Coordinates of C-alpha atoms in Angstrom, one line a residue:
M1 CA -74.7 -37.4 6.9
D2 CA -71.7 -35.8 6.1
N3 CA -71.9 -32.0 7.0
T4 CA -68.3 -31.1 6.5
P5 CA -68.1 -28.3 3.9
K6 CA -66.6 -29.4 0.9
R7 CA -63.4 -27.3 -0.6
L8 CA -64.2 -25.7 -3.7
G9 CA -60.9 -25.8 -5.9
K10 CA -59.4 -27.4 -8.6
P11 CA -56.3 -28.9 -6.8
T12 CA -54.4 -30.1 -10.5
L13 CA -54.6 -26.1 -11.1
D14 CA -53.7 -25.0 -7.9
K15 CA -50.3 -27.3 -7.9
D16 CA -49.8 -25.5 -11.4
L17 CA -50.3 -22.4 -10.4
D18 CA -48.0 -23.0 -7.4
K19 CA -45.6 -24.0 -9.5
L20 CA -45.7 -21.1 -12.1
T21 CA -45.5 -18.6 -9.0
R22 CA -42.4 -20.4 -8.0
V23 CA -40.8 -19.9 -11.3
E24 CA -41.7 -16.6 -11.5
A25 CA -40.2 -15.7 -8.4
A26 CA -37.0 -17.5 -9.2
T27 CA -37.1 -15.9 -12.7
H28 CA -37.4 -12.3 -10.9
F29 CA -34.3 -13.3 -8.6
V30 CA -32.1 -14.4 -11.4
S31 CA -33.0 -11.5 -13.3
R32 CA -32.0 -9.1 -11.0
G33 CA -28.2 -10.1 -11.8
L34 CA -28.6 -9.7 -15.5
I35 CA -29.7 -6.2 -15.1
A36 CA -26.1 -4.9 -15.1
P37 CA -24.2 -7.3 -17.5
G38 CA -27.3 -6.5 -20.0
L39 CA -26.4 -2.8 -19.5
G40 CA -23.1 -3.6 -20.0
F41 CA -23.6 -5.0 -23.5
I42 CA -25.5 -2.2 -24.7
F43 CA -22.9 0.0 -23.8
L44 CA -20.5 -2.0 -25.9
A45 CA -23.1 -1.9 -28.9
L46 CA -23.5 1.7 -28.6
A47 CA -19.5 2.2 -28.7
M48 CA -19.3 -0.1 -31.3
I49 CA -22.1 2.2 -33.4
V50 CA -20.3 5.5 -32.4
A51 CA -17.0 3.7 -33.7
G52 CA -18.7 2.8 -37.0
A53 CA -20.3 6.2 -37.4
S54 CA -17.0 7.6 -37.3
V55 CA -14.5 5.5 -39.1
I56 CA -17.1 3.5 -41.6
D57 CA -15.6 5.3 -44.8
Q58 CA -11.7 4.8 -43.5
P59 CA -9.7 1.8 -44.2
G60 CA -9.9 -1.0 -41.4
A61 CA -13.3 0.1 -40.1
A62 CA -13.8 -3.4 -38.9
I63 CA -10.6 -3.3 -36.6
V64 CA -11.4 0.0 -35.5
I65 CA -15.1 -1.0 -34.4
A66 CA -14.0 -4.1 -32.9
G67 CA -11.1 -2.4 -31.0
S68 CA -13.7 0.2 -29.4
A69 CA -15.5 -3.0 -27.9
L70 CA -12.7 -4.1 -26.0
A71 CA -11.4 -0.6 -25.1
A72 CA -15.3 0.0 -24.0
Y73 CA -15.1 -3.1 -22.0
M74 CA -11.8 -2.6 -20.3
A75 CA -13.1 1.2 -19.4
M76 CA -15.3 -0.5 -17.7
N77 CA -13.7 -2.9 -15.6
I78 CA -11.4 -0.1 -14.9
G79 CA -14.4 1.6 -13.0
A80 CA -15.4 -1.4 -11.4
N81 CA -12.2 -2.3 -10.2
D82 CA -10.2 0.8 -9.6
V83 CA -12.6 3.7 -9.2
A84 CA -14.1 2.1 -6.0
N85 CA -10.7 3.2 -4.5
N86 CA -11.7 6.9 -5.3
V87 CA -14.9 6.6 -3.0
S88 CA -14.4 4.1 -0.5
P89 CA -12.9 6.2 1.9
A90 CA -16.1 8.9 1.8
V91 CA -18.2 6.0 1.8
G92 CA -16.4 4.0 4.5
S93 CA -16.4 6.8 7.1
G94 CA -20.0 7.5 6.7
A95 CA -19.7 10.9 5.2
L96 CA -21.6 10.5 1.9
T97 CA -24.2 7.7 0.8
M98 CA -23.2 5.0 -1.5
A99 CA -25.6 6.6 -4.1
V100 CA -24.3 10.2 -3.7
A101 CA -20.7 9.0 -3.9
L102 CA -21.3 7.1 -7.1
I103 CA -23.0 10.2 -8.8
I104 CA -19.8 12.4 -7.9
A105 CA -18.0 10.1 -8.9
A106 CA -19.2 9.2 -12.0
I107 CA -19.8 13.1 -13.0
F108 CA -16.0 13.8 -12.2
E109 CA -14.6 10.7 -13.7
T110 CA -15.9 11.4 -17.2
L111 CA -14.8 15.4 -16.6
G112 CA -11.4 14.3 -15.6
A113 CA -11.1 12.2 -18.7
M114 CA -12.6 14.7 -21.3
L115 CA -10.5 17.3 -19.8
A116 CA -7.2 16.4 -19.0
G117 CA -6.9 12.5 -20.0
G118 CA -4.6 13.3 -23.3
D119 CA -1.7 13.7 -21.2
V120 CA -1.1 10.0 -20.6
V121 CA -2.5 8.4 -23.4
S122 CA 0.7 8.7 -25.7
T123 CA 2.8 6.7 -22.9
I124 CA 0.7 3.8 -23.1
S125 CA -0.3 4.1 -27.1
E126 CA 3.5 4.5 -28.1
G127 CA 5.7 4.9 -25.2
I128 CA 6.0 1.3 -23.6
V129 CA 6.6 -0.5 -27.3
A130 CA 8.1 1.6 -30.0
P131 CA 5.3 1.6 -32.7
S132 CA 8.2 1.9 -35.1
S133 CA 9.2 -1.4 -34.5
M134 CA 6.8 -3.7 -35.7
P135 CA 4.5 -2.8 -39.1
A136 CA 1.2 -1.6 -38.5
E137 CA -1.1 -4.7 -38.9
T138 CA 1.0 -6.4 -36.4
L139 CA 0.8 -3.1 -33.9
I140 CA -3.2 -3.4 -34.2
W141 CA -3.2 -6.9 -33.5
A142 CA -0.4 -6.7 -30.4
M143 CA -2.9 -3.8 -29.2
L144 CA -5.8 -5.7 -29.4
A145 CA -4.2 -8.7 -27.3
A146 CA -3.2 -6.4 -24.8
L147 CA -7.0 -4.7 -24.2
L148 CA -8.3 -8.0 -24.1
S149 CA -5.8 -9.6 -21.6
A150 CA -6.1 -6.8 -19.1
A151 CA -9.6 -6.6 -19.4
V152 CA -10.5 -10.0 -18.8
W153 CA -7.6 -10.2 -15.7
I154 CA -9.3 -7.1 -14.2
N155 CA -12.9 -8.7 -14.6
V156 CA -11.7 -11.9 -12.6
A157 CA -10.1 -9.8 -10.1
T158 CA -13.6 -7.5 -9.5
W159 CA -15.4 -11.0 -9.6
L160 CA -12.8 -12.5 -6.9
G161 CA -13.1 -8.9 -4.9
A162 CA -9.5 -8.5 -5.3
P163 CA -8.3 -4.6 -5.8
V164 CA -5.7 -4.5 -8.7
S165 CA -3.7 -2.0 -10.2
T166 CA -5.5 -1.3 -14.0
T167 CA -2.3 0.4 -14.8
H168 CA -0.6 -2.8 -13.8
A169 CA -2.5 -5.0 -16.6
I170 CA -2.6 -2.9 -19.4
V171 CA 1.4 -2.1 -19.2
G172 CA 2.0 -5.6 -18.6
A173 CA 0.0 -6.6 -21.6
V174 CA 1.1 -4.0 -23.9
M175 CA 4.8 -4.9 -23.0
G176 CA 3.9 -8.8 -23.6
A177 CA 2.3 -8.3 -26.7
G178 CA 5.1 -6.3 -27.8
I179 CA 8.2 -8.8 -26.6
V180 CA 6.3 -11.2 -28.9
G181 CA 5.6 -9.1 -31.8
A182 CA 8.6 -6.8 -32.2
G183 CA 11.5 -8.6 -29.7
P184 CA 12.1 -7.2 -26.3
A185 CA 14.5 -4.6 -27.9
A186 CA 11.3 -2.7 -29.2
V187 CA 10.5 -2.3 -25.2
D188 CA 11.3 1.3 -23.9
W189 CA 13.0 -0.6 -20.6
R190 CA 14.3 2.7 -19.4
L191 CA 10.6 4.0 -19.1
M192 CA 9.3 0.3 -18.1
S193 CA 11.6 1.1 -15.1
G194 CA 10.6 4.3 -14.3
I195 CA 7.1 3.3 -14.4
A196 CA 7.9 0.3 -12.2
T197 CA 9.9 2.2 -9.9
S198 CA 6.6 5.0 -9.5
W199 CA 4.5 2.1 -8.4
V200 CA 6.7 1.4 -5.8
V201 CA 7.1 5.1 -5.0
S202 CA 3.9 6.2 -5.6
P203 CA 2.0 3.9 -2.7
L204 CA 5.1 4.8 -0.4
L205 CA 4.2 8.5 -1.4
G206 CA 0.5 8.5 -1.0
G207 CA 0.9 6.9 2.4
T208 CA 3.4 9.6 3.7
I209 CA 1.2 12.3 2.6
A210 CA -1.7 11.1 4.1
A211 CA -0.1 10.3 7.5
A212 CA 1.1 13.5 7.6
V213 CA -1.6 15.2 7.0
L214 CA -3.2 13.2 9.8
L215 CA -0.5 13.8 12.3
F216 CA -1.1 17.8 11.4
I217 CA -5.1 17.4 12.0
K218 CA -4.4 15.3 15.2
E219 CA -1.8 18.0 16.4
T220 CA -3.3 20.7 15.7
I221 CA -7.0 19.9 16.4
I222 CA -8.3 16.6 17.5
Y223 CA -6.1 16.2 20.6
R224 CA -6.5 20.3 21.7
D225 CA -8.7 21.5 24.5
D226 CA -11.0 23.6 22.3
K227 CA -11.5 21.4 19.0
I228 CA -13.8 23.5 17.7
E229 CA -11.6 26.8 18.2
A230 CA -9.1 24.8 16.4
A231 CA -11.2 23.1 13.9
R232 CA -12.5 26.9 13.0
R233 CA -8.8 28.0 12.2
W234 CA -7.2 24.9 10.2
V235 CA -10.3 23.3 8.2
P236 CA -10.5 26.6 5.8
V237 CA -6.7 26.3 5.5
L238 CA -7.0 22.6 4.7
I239 CA -9.6 23.2 2.1
A240 CA -7.9 26.3 0.9
A241 CA -4.6 24.5 0.1
M242 CA -6.7 21.4 -1.9
S243 CA -8.0 23.8 -4.0
G244 CA -5.3 26.0 -4.5
S245 CA -3.1 22.9 -6.0
F246 CA -5.9 21.7 -7.7
A247 CA -6.3 25.2 -9.5
A248 CA -2.5 25.2 -10.0
Y249 CA -2.7 21.5 -11.7
L250 CA -5.8 22.6 -14.0
A251 CA -3.5 25.8 -15.4
I252 CA -0.2 23.6 -15.6
S253 CA -1.5 20.6 -17.6
P254 CA -5.1 20.5 -19.3
L255 CA -5.9 24.2 -19.6
A256 CA -2.2 24.7 -20.9
H257 CA -3.1 24.9 -24.5
L258 CA -6.0 27.7 -23.8
L259 CA -4.0 29.7 -21.1
K260 CA 0.0 29.1 -22.5
L261 CA 1.1 30.3 -18.9
G262 CA 4.6 29.6 -17.6
I263 CA 4.9 27.1 -14.3
G264 CA 5.1 30.5 -12.1
A265 CA 2.0 32.0 -13.5
C266 CA 0.2 28.7 -12.7
L267 CA 1.5 28.6 -9.3
L268 CA 0.1 32.1 -8.6
I269 CA -3.3 31.2 -10.2
G270 CA -3.5 28.6 -7.9
A271 CA -2.2 30.6 -4.7
G272 CA -5.3 33.3 -5.7
V273 CA -7.7 30.6 -5.8
G274 CA -6.5 29.1 -2.6
G275 CA -6.5 32.3 -0.9
A276 CA -10.3 32.9 -2.3
T277 CA -11.5 29.8 -1.1
Y278 CA -10.0 30.3 2.3
A279 CA -11.8 33.6 2.7
V280 CA -15.1 32.0 1.4
C281 CA -14.5 29.1 4.0
V282 CA -13.7 31.2 7.2
P283 CA -17.3 32.2 8.2
V284 CA -18.4 29.4 6.4
I285 CA -17.0 27.0 8.9
A286 CA -17.8 29.3 11.8
R287 CA -21.7 29.0 11.2
Q288 CA -20.8 25.3 10.7
S289 CA -19.4 24.8 14.1
V290 CA -22.1 27.4 15.9
G291 CA -23.4 24.9 18.7
L292 CA -21.0 21.8 18.3
E293 CA -19.9 20.5 21.4
N294 CA -16.2 20.4 22.2
R295 CA -15.7 16.3 21.4
N296 CA -14.2 14.4 17.9
Q297 CA -17.8 13.3 17.2
S298 CA -18.7 17.1 16.4
L299 CA -15.4 17.7 14.2
R300 CA -16.7 14.9 11.6
K301 CA -19.5 17.1 10.7
L302 CA -16.8 20.1 9.9
F303 CA -15.0 18.1 7.7
R304 CA -18.0 16.1 5.6
V305 CA -17.7 19.3 2.9
P306 CA -13.8 19.1 2.7
L307 CA -14.3 15.2 2.4
I308 CA -17.0 15.4 -0.5
F309 CA -14.7 18.2 -2.4
S310 CA -11.6 15.8 -1.9
A311 CA -13.7 12.8 -3.5
A312 CA -14.8 15.0 -6.4
L313 CA -11.1 15.9 -7.2
L314 CA -9.7 12.2 -7.1
S315 CA -12.5 11.2 -8.7
F316 CA -11.3 13.8 -11.5
A317 CA -7.5 12.8 -11.2
H318 CA -8.3 9.2 -11.6
G319 CA -10.5 10.0 -14.8
A320 CA -7.4 12.1 -16.5
N321 CA -5.1 9.5 -15.5
D322 CA -6.3 6.2 -16.0
V323 CA -8.7 6.9 -19.0
A324 CA -5.2 6.3 -20.7
N325 CA -5.7 2.5 -19.9
A326 CA -8.7 2.0 -21.9
V327 CA -8.3 4.3 -24.8
G328 CA -4.6 4.2 -25.4
P329 CA -4.4 1.1 -27.5
L330 CA -7.6 2.1 -29.4
A331 CA -6.1 5.3 -30.0
A332 CA -3.0 3.4 -31.8
I333 CA -5.0 0.9 -33.2
V334 CA -7.2 3.9 -35.0
H335 CA -3.9 5.2 -36.1
A336 CA -2.6 2.6 -37.9
A337 CA -5.8 1.5 -39.2
R338 CA -6.5 5.0 -40.9
T339 CA -2.7 5.5 -42.4
M340 CA -1.4 1.8 -42.3
Q341 CA 1.6 3.5 -40.5
T342 CA 2.8 3.0 -37.0
G343 CA 2.2 6.3 -34.8
F344 CA 0.4 8.3 -32.4
D345 CA -1.6 11.6 -33.5
S346 CA -1.1 14.6 -31.1
T347 CA -4.5 14.9 -30.9
V348 CA -6.9 11.7 -29.5
P349 CA -10.6 11.7 -31.5
Q350 CA -13.0 13.1 -29.0
W351 CA -15.3 9.8 -29.9
V352 CA -12.1 7.5 -28.3
M353 CA -11.9 9.6 -25.1
L354 CA -15.7 9.7 -24.9
I355 CA -16.0 5.6 -25.0
G356 CA -13.3 5.8 -22.2
A357 CA -14.7 8.3 -20.1
L358 CA -18.3 6.8 -20.3
G359 CA -17.6 3.4 -19.9
I360 CA -15.3 4.2 -16.5
S361 CA -18.5 6.1 -15.1
L362 CA -20.6 3.0 -16.1
G363 CA -18.8 0.4 -14.6
L364 CA -18.4 2.4 -11.3
L365 CA -22.3 2.5 -11.0
L366 CA -22.9 -1.1 -12.4
F367 CA -20.4 -2.8 -10.6
G368 CA -18.2 -0.7 -8.4
P369 CA -19.7 -1.0 -4.9
K370 CA -18.4 -4.5 -4.6
L371 CA -15.1 -3.7 -3.7
I372 CA -15.6 -0.1 -1.8
D373 CA -16.4 -1.9 1.5
L374 CA -12.8 -3.3 1.4
V375 CA -11.0 -0.5 0.8
G376 CA -13.2 1.7 3.0
K377 CA -14.1 -0.4 5.5
E378 CA -12.0 -3.6 6.2
I379 CA -8.2 -2.3 6.4
T380 CA -8.4 0.1 8.8
K381 CA -11.5 2.2 10.3
L382 CA -12.3 5.6 8.8
N383 CA -14.0 8.2 9.9
P384 CA -14.5 11.7 8.0
M385 CA -10.8 13.2 9.1
R386 CA -9.0 10.1 8.2
A387 CA -11.0 9.4 4.9
Y388 CA -10.5 12.8 3.9
C389 CA -6.2 12.6 4.3
V390 CA -6.6 9.5 2.4
A391 CA -8.8 11.4 -0.3
L392 CA -6.7 14.6 -0.3
S393 CA -3.5 12.4 -0.5
A394 CA -4.5 9.9 -3.3
A395 CA -5.4 13.2 -5.4
V396 CA -2.3 15.3 -5.3
T397 CA -0.3 11.9 -5.9
V398 CA -2.6 11.1 -9.1
L399 CA -2.7 14.9 -10.1
V400 CA 1.1 15.2 -10.2
A401 CA 1.8 12.0 -11.8
S402 CA -0.9 13.2 -14.7
A403 CA 0.9 16.1 -15.5
L404 CA 4.2 14.5 -15.7
G405 CA 2.5 11.7 -18.0
L406 CA 3.3 9.1 -15.9
P407 CA 0.5 6.2 -15.8
V408 CA 1.1 5.4 -11.8
S409 CA -1.3 3.1 -10.5
S410 CA -4.2 4.9 -8.6
T411 CA -5.1 1.9 -7.0
H412 CA -1.5 1.9 -5.3
I413 CA -1.8 5.4 -4.4
A414 CA -5.3 5.1 -2.5
V415 CA -4.6 1.9 -0.9
G416 CA -1.1 3.0 0.3
S417 CA -2.7 6.5 1.6
V418 CA -5.1 4.0 3.4
F419 CA -2.4 2.0 5.2
G420 CA -0.8 5.3 5.7
V421 CA -3.5 6.5 8.1
G422 CA -3.8 3.0 9.9
F423 CA 0.3 2.5 10.5
L424 CA 0.1 6.4 11.7
R425 CA -2.4 5.6 14.2
E426 CA -1.1 3.0 15.6
W427 CA 2.2 4.6 15.9
Y428 CA 0.3 7.9 17.3
T429 CA -1.5 5.8 19.9
L430 CA 1.7 4.2 21.0
N431 CA 4.0 7.4 21.2
S432 CA 2.4 10.6 21.3
Q433 CA 3.2 12.8 24.2
R434 CA 0.5 15.1 23.5
R435 CA -2.1 12.4 23.2
L436 CA -0.9 11.4 26.3
D437 CA -1.2 14.6 28.3
Y438 CA -4.4 15.7 26.6
I439 CA -6.1 12.0 28.3
R440 CA -4.5 13.0 31.9
R441 CA -6.5 16.4 31.5
R442 CA -9.2 14.7 31.1
G443 CA -9.5 12.5 33.7
G444 CA -8.4 9.5 31.8
V445 CA -5.5 6.9 33.1
I446 CA -3.1 5.2 30.8
D447 CA -0.7 1.9 31.8
A448 CA 2.4 2.7 30.2
D449 CA 3.0 -1.2 30.5
E450 CA -0.2 -2.1 28.6
F451 CA 0.9 -3.6 25.7
E452 CA 4.0 -4.7 26.7
E453 CA 1.9 -7.1 29.4
R454 CA -0.6 -8.7 26.6
N455 CA 0.3 -11.8 25.0
P456 CA 1.5 -11.5 21.2
D457 CA -2.5 -12.8 20.2
E458 CA -3.9 -10.1 21.8
I459 CA -1.9 -7.0 20.6
S460 CA -2.0 -8.4 17.1
R461 CA -6.2 -8.6 17.4
R462 CA -6.0 -4.8 18.6
R463 CA -3.9 -3.4 15.7
L464 CA -5.5 -0.9 14.1
V465 CA -4.4 -2.1 10.5
R466 CA -5.7 -5.8 9.3
R467 CA -1.9 -7.0 8.0
S468 CA -4.0 -9.8 6.1
H469 CA -5.3 -7.5 3.7
F470 CA -1.9 -5.6 3.4
M471 CA -0.4 -9.1 2.3
T472 CA -3.5 -10.1 0.2
I473 CA -3.5 -6.7 -1.6
V474 CA 0.4 -7.0 -2.5
A475 CA 0.4 -10.2 -3.6
A476 CA -2.3 -9.5 -6.0
W477 CA -0.4 -6.7 -7.1
I478 CA 2.5 -8.6 -7.7
I479 CA 1.1 -11.2 -10.1
T480 CA -0.8 -8.7 -12.3
V481 CA 2.0 -7.6 -14.7
P482 CA 3.4 -11.5 -15.1
V483 CA -0.3 -12.7 -15.5
T484 CA -1.3 -9.9 -18.1
A485 CA 2.1 -10.1 -20.2
M486 CA 1.6 -13.9 -20.5
A487 CA -2.0 -13.6 -21.6
A488 CA -1.4 -10.8 -23.8
A489 CA 1.5 -12.8 -25.5
I490 CA -0.8 -15.8 -26.0
L491 CA -3.7 -13.8 -27.8
F492 CA -1.0 -11.9 -30.0
S493 CA 0.6 -15.2 -31.4
I494 CA -3.3 -16.8 -31.6
L495 CA -4.0 -13.3 -33.6
N496 CA -1.1 -13.1 -35.8
A497 CA -1.2 -16.5 -36.9
L498 CA -5.0 -16.3 -37.8
F499 CA -5.0 -12.9 -39.6
G500 CA -1.7 -11.7 -39.7

């Protein structure tokens, strides 16, 4: 007699349940990747609703609503690709977690766009191509084509993991659509040459400032026998310099219509704020430095606060400067659709600025982390001190550009600052007499012929800046303008043929 216990169950049902479980797990895995795009589509719908509520009783409402959706799409792509450069140094150095950095960036991006973003909107909407050179309807199709082509290119670049310039993208797109719509003579080539020059100058300037600040830190703090005492003396100065320059910028640009002060008075305000900040920071840094060991690792703790401050400052600067890339064409569309005249209102509607500001922040939160590691970790190794130099340099450069109404590329500035820090580290390691003397006093041994005796492959491997990333990023910068210009020209031709 068979005493083997029989298995209770229904094999067919069990198989079906197993299949359902696997399908459920697969669906859950796939759906996680759809959350961010789904939220993005919801934001596009909300942008269209806000635009519709604002212009529903005005002529050309349908065109404005469509343009608002494209501007929102463009703004999210700016946040995904461009804003990552602002928080990458802080995250790459370990001074901030990804979540905290994203929250800080989102808040200050929005503030920068809403408070100071109007200065460069007019450059994008009417400065590159003269609105008077084409009818209002033609201008509308040109701006729609520019928004779509630039946004799609930035989206593709983000998906490929390439940090490109959103300013390059929109300027090239507006230029391409404008040439087809009104001819080459409609383009302000003098302005374009100035903008193109700024694209070359801005990364060099950002790299130079970052390298100079890092050199100052190395000479006055890092390679001193008493690092902590040196930090007590100089870290408050660095924080004060940053806060003073930021206050002066606020007085000169976004708050000028309220304060109505001259340049001298604005600089005095900056000096006053810097002095007050220094007075506050001296006892704070003194307390933070109590009990710290006399080594570089301890210095990183003292640079955490200024790095957070600089990350916030850079995000504010980026919001002020790059929101124009999304809302500049939309502002031109709104004006042309309402009046059927080309031109630009000096006051941009708040709902237009809100779409750009919130779109940039949402794009950063949903898609920004993809490029943060590249800029923050893979170009050169960053610690809080180096990251502070990058952020401060990029912030100062972008703020100056925003005050001048010049749409420079924050990507170029931030990445140029990272490279500047890396190349300074290479040069300083080989050429600094202070560093050599410091190491010898500490009992270290340095072989002067160490680098010359290595083979070329070993020298290349030990470089502090990865040249492959340098070439890849520069190549992406070079092709952005022609790609978006050609795409916008083709899209404009199609739209104008169908609806013009």
